[in-house]
XYZ file of C-alpha atoms in Angstrom:
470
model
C -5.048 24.100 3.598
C -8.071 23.989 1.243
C -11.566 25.879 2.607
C -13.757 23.963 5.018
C -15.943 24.496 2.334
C -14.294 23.140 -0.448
C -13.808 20.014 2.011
C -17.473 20.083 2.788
C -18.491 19.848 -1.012
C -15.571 17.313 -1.348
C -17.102 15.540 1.078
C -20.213 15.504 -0.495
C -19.935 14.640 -4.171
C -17.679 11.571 -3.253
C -20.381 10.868 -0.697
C -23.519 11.064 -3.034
C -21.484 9.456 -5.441
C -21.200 6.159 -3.536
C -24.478 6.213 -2.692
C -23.646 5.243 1.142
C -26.650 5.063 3.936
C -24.530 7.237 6.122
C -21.251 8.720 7.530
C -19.562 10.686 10.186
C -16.239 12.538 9.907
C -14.544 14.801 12.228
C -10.837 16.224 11.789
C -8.752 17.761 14.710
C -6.028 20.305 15.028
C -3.902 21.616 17.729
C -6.412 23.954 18.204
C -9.403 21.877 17.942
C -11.965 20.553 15.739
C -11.159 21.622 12.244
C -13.964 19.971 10.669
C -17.181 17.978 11.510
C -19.972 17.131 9.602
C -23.091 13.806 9.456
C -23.525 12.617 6.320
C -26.995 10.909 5.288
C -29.156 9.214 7.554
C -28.466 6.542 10.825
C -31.990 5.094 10.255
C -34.266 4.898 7.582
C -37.892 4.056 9.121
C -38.680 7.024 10.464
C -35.280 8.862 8.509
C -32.989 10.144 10.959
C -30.167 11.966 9.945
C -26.519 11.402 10.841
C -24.674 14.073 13.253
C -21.428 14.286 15.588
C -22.993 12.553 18.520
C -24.434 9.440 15.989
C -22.479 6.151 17.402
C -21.540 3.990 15.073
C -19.502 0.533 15.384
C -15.184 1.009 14.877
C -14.775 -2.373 14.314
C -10.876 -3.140 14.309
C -10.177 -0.107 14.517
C -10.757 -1.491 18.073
C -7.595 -3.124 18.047
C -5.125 -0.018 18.060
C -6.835 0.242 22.075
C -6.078 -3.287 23.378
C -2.667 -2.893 21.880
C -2.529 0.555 23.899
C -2.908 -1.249 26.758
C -0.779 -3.927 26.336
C 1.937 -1.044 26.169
C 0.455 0.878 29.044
C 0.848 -2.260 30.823
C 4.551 -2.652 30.371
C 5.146 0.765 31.062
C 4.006 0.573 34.213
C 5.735 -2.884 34.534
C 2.541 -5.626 35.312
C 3.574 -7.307 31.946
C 6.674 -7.280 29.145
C 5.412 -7.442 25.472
C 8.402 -10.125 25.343
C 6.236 -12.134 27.535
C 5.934 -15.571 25.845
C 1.359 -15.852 25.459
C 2.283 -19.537 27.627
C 2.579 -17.438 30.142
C -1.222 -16.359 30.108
C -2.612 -19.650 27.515
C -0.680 -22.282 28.821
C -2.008 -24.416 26.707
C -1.575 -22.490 23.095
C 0.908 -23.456 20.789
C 1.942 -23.160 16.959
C 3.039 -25.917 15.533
C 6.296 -25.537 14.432
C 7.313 -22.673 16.759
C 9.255 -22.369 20.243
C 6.597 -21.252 22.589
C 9.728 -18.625 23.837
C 9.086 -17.123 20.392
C 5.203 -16.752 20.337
C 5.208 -13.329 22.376
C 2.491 -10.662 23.246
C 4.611 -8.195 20.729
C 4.469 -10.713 17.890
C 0.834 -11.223 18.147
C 0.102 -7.371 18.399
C 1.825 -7.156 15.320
C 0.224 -10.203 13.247
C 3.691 -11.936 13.170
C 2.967 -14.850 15.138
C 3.099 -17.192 12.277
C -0.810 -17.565 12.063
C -2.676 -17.523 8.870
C -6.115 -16.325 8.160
C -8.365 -19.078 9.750
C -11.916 -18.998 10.495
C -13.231 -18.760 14.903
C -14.082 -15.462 14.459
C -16.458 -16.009 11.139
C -17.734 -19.053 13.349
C -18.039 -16.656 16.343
C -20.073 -14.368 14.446
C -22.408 -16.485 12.854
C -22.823 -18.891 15.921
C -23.572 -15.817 17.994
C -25.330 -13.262 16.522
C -28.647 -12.740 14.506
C -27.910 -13.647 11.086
C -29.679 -13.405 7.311
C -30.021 -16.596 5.629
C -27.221 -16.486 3.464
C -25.149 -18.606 1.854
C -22.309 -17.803 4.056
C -24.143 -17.799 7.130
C -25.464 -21.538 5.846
C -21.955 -22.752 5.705
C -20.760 -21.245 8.863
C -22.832 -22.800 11.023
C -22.118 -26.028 9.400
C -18.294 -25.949 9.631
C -18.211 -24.515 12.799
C -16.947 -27.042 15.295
C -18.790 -25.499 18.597
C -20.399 -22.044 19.327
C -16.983 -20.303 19.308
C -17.850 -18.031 22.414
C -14.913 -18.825 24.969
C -10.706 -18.004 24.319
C -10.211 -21.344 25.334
C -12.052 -22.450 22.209
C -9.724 -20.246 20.110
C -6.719 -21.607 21.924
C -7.736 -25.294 21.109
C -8.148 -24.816 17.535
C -4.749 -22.773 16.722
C -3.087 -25.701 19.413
C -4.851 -28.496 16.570
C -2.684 -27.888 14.114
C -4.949 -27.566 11.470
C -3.000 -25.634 9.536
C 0.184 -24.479 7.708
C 2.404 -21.865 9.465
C 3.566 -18.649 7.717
C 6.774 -18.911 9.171
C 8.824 -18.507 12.403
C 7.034 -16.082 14.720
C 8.184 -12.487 13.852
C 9.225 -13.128 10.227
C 5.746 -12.402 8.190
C 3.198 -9.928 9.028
C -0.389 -11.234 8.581
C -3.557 -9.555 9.488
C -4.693 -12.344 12.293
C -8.090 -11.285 14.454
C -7.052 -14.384 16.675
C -3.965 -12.906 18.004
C -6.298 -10.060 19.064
C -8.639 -12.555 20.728
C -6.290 -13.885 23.163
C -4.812 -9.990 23.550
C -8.068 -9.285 24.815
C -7.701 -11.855 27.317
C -3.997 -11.135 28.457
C -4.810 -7.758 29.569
C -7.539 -9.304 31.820
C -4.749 -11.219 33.557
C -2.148 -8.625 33.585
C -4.306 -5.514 34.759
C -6.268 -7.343 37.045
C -9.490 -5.839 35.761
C -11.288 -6.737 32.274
C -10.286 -4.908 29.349
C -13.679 -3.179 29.767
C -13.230 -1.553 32.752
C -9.570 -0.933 31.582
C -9.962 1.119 28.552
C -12.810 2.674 30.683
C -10.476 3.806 33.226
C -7.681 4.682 31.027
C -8.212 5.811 27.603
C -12.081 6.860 27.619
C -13.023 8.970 30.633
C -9.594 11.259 30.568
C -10.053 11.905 27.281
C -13.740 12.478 27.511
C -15.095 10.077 24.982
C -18.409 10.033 26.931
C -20.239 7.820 24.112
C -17.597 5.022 23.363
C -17.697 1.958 25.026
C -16.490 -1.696 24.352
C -19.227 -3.991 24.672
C -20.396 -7.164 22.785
C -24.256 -6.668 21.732
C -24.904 -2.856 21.466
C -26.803 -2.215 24.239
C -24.427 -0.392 26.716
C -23.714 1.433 23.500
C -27.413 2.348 22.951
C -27.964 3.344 26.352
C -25.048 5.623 26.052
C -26.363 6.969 22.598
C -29.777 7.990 24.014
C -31.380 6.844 20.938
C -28.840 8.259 18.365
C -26.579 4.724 17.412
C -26.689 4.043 13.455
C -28.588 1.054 12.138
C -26.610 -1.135 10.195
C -26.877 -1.438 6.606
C -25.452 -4.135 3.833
C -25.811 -4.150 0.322
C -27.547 -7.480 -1.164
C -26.061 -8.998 -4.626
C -28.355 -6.923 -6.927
C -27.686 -3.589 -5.304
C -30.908 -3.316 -2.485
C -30.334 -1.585 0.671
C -31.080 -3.690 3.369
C -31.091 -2.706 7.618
C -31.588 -4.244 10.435
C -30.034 -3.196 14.060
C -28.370 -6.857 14.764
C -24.593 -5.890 16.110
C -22.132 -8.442 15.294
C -21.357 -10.557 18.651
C -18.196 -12.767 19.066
C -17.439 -13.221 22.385
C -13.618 -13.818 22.441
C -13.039 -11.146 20.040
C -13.584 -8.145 22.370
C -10.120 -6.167 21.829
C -10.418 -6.930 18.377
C -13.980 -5.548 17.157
C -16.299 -4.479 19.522
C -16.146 -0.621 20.095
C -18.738 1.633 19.473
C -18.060 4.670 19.341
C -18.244 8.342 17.537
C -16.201 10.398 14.866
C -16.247 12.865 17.194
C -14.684 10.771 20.275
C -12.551 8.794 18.116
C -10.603 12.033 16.578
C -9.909 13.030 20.607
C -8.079 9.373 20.702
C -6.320 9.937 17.564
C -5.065 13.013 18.539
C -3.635 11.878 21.683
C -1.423 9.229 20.340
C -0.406 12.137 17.989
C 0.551 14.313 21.017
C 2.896 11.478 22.873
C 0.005 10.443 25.210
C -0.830 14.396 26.240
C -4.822 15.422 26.254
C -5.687 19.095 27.023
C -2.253 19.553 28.346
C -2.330 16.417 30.722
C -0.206 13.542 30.319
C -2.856 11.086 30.418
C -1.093 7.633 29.127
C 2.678 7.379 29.706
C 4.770 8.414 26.779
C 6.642 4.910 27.381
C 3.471 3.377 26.124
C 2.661 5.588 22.965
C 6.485 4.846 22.057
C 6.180 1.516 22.653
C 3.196 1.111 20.097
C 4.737 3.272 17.179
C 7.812 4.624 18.073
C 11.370 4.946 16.634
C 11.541 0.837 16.641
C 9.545 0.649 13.447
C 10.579 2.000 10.552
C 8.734 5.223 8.508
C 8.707 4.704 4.842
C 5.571 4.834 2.665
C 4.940 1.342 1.906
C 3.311 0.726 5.587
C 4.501 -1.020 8.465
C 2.161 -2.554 10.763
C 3.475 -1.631 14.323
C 1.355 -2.069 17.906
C -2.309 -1.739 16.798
C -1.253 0.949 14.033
C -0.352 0.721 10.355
C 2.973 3.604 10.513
C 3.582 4.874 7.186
C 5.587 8.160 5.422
C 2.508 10.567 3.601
C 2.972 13.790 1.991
C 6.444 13.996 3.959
C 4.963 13.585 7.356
C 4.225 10.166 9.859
C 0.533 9.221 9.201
C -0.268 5.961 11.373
C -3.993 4.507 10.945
C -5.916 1.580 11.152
C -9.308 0.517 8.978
C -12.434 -1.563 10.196
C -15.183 -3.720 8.809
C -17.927 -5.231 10.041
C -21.834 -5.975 9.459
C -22.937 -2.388 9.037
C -19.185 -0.917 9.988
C -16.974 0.643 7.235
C -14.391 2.650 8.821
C -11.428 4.590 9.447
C -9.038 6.963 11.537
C -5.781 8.027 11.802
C -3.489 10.614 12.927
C -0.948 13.024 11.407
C 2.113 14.377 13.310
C 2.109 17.432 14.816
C -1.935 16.837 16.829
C -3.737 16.535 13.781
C -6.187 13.305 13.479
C -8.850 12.358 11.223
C -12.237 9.957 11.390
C -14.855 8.587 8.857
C -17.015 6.324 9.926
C -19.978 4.950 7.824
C -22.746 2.174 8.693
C -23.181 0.347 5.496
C -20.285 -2.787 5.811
C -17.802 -4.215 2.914
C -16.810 -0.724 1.923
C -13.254 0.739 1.853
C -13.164 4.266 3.687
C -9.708 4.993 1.825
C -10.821 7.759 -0.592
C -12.717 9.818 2.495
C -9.870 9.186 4.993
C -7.550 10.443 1.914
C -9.520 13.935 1.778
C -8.802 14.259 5.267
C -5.245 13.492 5.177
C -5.397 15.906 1.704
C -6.661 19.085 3.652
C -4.549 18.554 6.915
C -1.184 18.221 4.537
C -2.228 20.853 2.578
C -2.443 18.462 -1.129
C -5.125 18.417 -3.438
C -8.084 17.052 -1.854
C -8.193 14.664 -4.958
C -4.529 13.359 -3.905
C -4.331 9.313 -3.719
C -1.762 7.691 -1.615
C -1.380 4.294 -2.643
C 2.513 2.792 -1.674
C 2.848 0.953 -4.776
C 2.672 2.677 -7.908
C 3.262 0.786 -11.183
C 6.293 1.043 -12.791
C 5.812 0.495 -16.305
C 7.646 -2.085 -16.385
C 7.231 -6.354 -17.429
C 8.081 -8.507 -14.497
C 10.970 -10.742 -15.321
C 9.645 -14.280 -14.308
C 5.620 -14.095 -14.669
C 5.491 -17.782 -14.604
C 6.552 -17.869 -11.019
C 3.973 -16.080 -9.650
C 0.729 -18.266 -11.208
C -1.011 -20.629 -9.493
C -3.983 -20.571 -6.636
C -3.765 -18.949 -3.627
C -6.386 -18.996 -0.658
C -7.257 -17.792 2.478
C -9.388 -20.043 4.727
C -11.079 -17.080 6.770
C -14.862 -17.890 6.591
C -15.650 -19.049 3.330
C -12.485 -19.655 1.229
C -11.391 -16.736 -0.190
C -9.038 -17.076 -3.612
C -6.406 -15.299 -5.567
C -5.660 -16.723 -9.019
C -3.077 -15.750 -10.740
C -2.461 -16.643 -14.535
C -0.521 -16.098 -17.710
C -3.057 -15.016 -20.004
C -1.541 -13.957 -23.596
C 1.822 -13.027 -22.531
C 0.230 -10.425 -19.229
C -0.490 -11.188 -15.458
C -3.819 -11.732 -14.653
C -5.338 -12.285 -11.320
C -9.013 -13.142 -9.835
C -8.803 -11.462 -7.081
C -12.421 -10.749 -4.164
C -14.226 -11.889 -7.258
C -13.297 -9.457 -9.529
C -11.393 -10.227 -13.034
C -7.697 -8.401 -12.840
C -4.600 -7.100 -14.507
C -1.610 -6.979 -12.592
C 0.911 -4.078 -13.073
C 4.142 -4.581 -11.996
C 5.441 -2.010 -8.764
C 8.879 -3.227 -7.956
C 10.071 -6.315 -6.351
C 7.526 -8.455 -6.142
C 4.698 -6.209 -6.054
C 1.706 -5.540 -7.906
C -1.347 -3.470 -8.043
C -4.478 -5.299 -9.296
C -6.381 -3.149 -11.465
C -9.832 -3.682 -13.358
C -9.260 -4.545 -16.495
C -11.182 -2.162 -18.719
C -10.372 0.763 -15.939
C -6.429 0.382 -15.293
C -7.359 3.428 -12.845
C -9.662 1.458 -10.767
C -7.464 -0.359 -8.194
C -8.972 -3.758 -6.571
C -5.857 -4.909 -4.200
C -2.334 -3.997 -4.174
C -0.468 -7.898 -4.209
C 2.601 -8.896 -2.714
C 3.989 -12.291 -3.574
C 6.608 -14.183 -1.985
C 8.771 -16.175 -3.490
C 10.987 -19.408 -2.391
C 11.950 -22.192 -4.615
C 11.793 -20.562 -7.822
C 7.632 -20.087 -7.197
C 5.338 -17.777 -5.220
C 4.168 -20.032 -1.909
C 2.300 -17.190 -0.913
C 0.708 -13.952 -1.665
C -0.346 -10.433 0.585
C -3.460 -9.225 -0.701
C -3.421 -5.862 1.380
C -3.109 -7.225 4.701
C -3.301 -11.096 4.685
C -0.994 -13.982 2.769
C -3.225 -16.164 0.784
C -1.051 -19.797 0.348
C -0.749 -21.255 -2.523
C -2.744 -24.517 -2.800
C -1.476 -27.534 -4.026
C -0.761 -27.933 -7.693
């Protein structure tokens, strides 16, 4: 391993270098806390600085928890992740699919067939305390009701509005939805709310005294004693702005809402790392930590989104993660095998946390801090049919969101989260997007699929945009 104090200064000049509010990382060991250190500040008027006991919001990585007690669940046998969601929502169905097929498993693992669609967008701005902007303008506008019950959630995917992915378990698409009504199903099968739940279960044996899922931020403040992170966004000509408005959506409990700290979240990490042990306790079943990333999925480095966790092959070892992003959240954690896990959390939103969670992985696998680890890595080579892969592709999550890909003087080009693109060719169908004046500067890694000599859709990390009609 490199010096903590390489790491520290590591740390550091990437962190300066962004020119983020604040951030919180902790790494763990079998033998403990490896590393721990604030970054910045968690408030700017009066300035506060950032330390391990600063809560901060997780965002999805919230989601890894409700799908860790879906498996707890079945391990203790009050529910089968083969249950059919009819058996909880009655009334939900995608059009299209056997209701048989629609299963707890398939939406833990975004395969349910469901496309990025917009409740939770609604739910936000419908429920929270907003900026006038123009996206807040046009969500309250579209949204058909306040968005703050499942059943509301239910109704819309059981409309119809929309065109499947496919069957239920054939494409994998990031869908906050399915983690909705997850939310909801461990209500009915524990008996207790998912609340009290992942109180009970995950939190107090592994003494994460200062997380908590709740909707508004105040159990979280009370918790904090005064040290919880404003939240901090970055307006369109580069201003800092702050306010301490958390993000409520009601029905999206499992799927956003814990707040929590590096320090806390690096104790969960390293018990899924461990098989479910904590301090030498076996304090969730091993069933249930195989169940959510066990030898059913496969380990290979392009990753594979499993129960909750993104399982993928780094440096030679299992890494399995998960990423979060909300108003004022930027984060992410993972864990390494053999007990190791690693947290960075940081309160300004819209950010990728990739290139900090990197250094951690880096120093705990013994690489060059400066390692990358994207799974597609150009090729150098010319894909063989360009002309199937152009056309417009969009994702209908909030405020339509567009991929456009074109032939432009005999090279792949792509507008891609607003940003002008080349596309480099990775195998298969797979591309990385790349600025184009800095080929080194990745935007998106893209993953087109193809049918009928033509791309009808395209992965832009973790959600299929569909092409729109020509």
């Amino acid at each position: 391993m490199e010096t903590v104090e390489k790491l520290e200064r590591a740390f550091g000049d990437l962190f300066e270098k962004r020119g983020y509010p604040g951030m919180a990382v902790c790494i763990r060991g079998p033998e403990g806390v490896l590393f721990e250190k604030g970054f910045g500040w968690r408030s700017m008027e009066p300035k506060q600085a950032v330390d391990g006991d600063t809560v901060f919001g997780i965002a999805s990585m919230s989601k890894s928890m409700t799908a860790l007690a879906c498996c707890i669940l079945q391990a203790e046998g009050k529910m089968r992740l083969d249950d059919p969601v009819t058996d909880y929502f009655p009334d939900l169905h995608i059009p299209g699919a056997a209701d048989e097929c629609v299963t707890v498993k398939t939406l833990a693992m975004h395969r349910a067939g469901l496309p990025p669609m917009e409740p939770l967008e609604w739910s936000i701005a419908k429920n929270s305390i907003e900026r006038d902007t123009e996206w807040y303008r046009e969500m309250l506008r579209t949204a058909p009701n306040s968005m703050d019950k499942i059943e509301q959630i239910v109704d819309y995917i059981s409309a119809g509005n929309y065109e499947p992915l496919g069957a239920p378990g054939e494409y994998m698409s990031y869908s906050n939805e399915g983690y909705a009504l997850l939310s909801y199903i461990v209500d009915q099968a524990a008996g207790i709310t998912l609340e009290e739940f992942l109180d009970q279960r995950i939190f107090r044996p592994l003494g994460m005294t200062r997380t908590v899922l709740d909707l508004d931020g105040g159990e979280a403040a009370r918790l904090a004693g005064g040290n919880i992170t404003s939240l901090f966004e970055r307006e369109k000509d580069g201003k800092l702005v702050w306010d301490n408005n958390w993000s409520v959506l009601p029905p999206f409990r499992g799927c956003a809402c814990v707040k929590s700290t590096a320090r806390d979240m690096a104790k969960y990490y390293q018990m899924l790392s461990d098989g479910g042990r904590w301090e030498g306790r076996q304090v969730i079943p091993a069933e249930a930590v195989e169940l959510m990333y066990g030898r059913e999925f496969p380990l290979r480095s392009r990753p594979f989104y499993c129960m909750g966790l993104e399982k993928r092959l780094m440096g030679g070892k299992l890494v399995c993660e998960h990423a979060g992003g909300l108003h004022g959240v930027s984060t992410h954690g993972g864990f390494v095998e053999g007990g190791f896990s690693a947290v960075v959390l940081c309160n300004e939103g819209g950010l990728s946390m990739d290139e900090f969670q990197w250094i951690c992985y880096n120093f705990i696998l013994g690489l060059p801090l400066e390692t990358t680890h994207h799974h597609a890595v150009p090729s150098g080579r010319k894909f063989s049919r360009p002309e199937m892969l152009c056309g417009d592709f969009v994702s209908k999550e909030g405020i339509p969101s567009h991929c456009t890909v074109r032939l432009e003087d005999g090279e792949l080009t792509a507008e891609v989260h607003e940003k002008k693109t080349r596309l480099l060719h990775c195998g298969g169908s797979c591309f990385a997007a790349v600025e184009r004046d800095h080929p080194e500067q990745r935007v998106e890694t893209l993953q087109f699929y193809i049918r009928g000599g033509k791309a009808w859709g395209v992965k832009c990390d973790t959600r299929i945009y569909q092409r729109t009609a020509d």
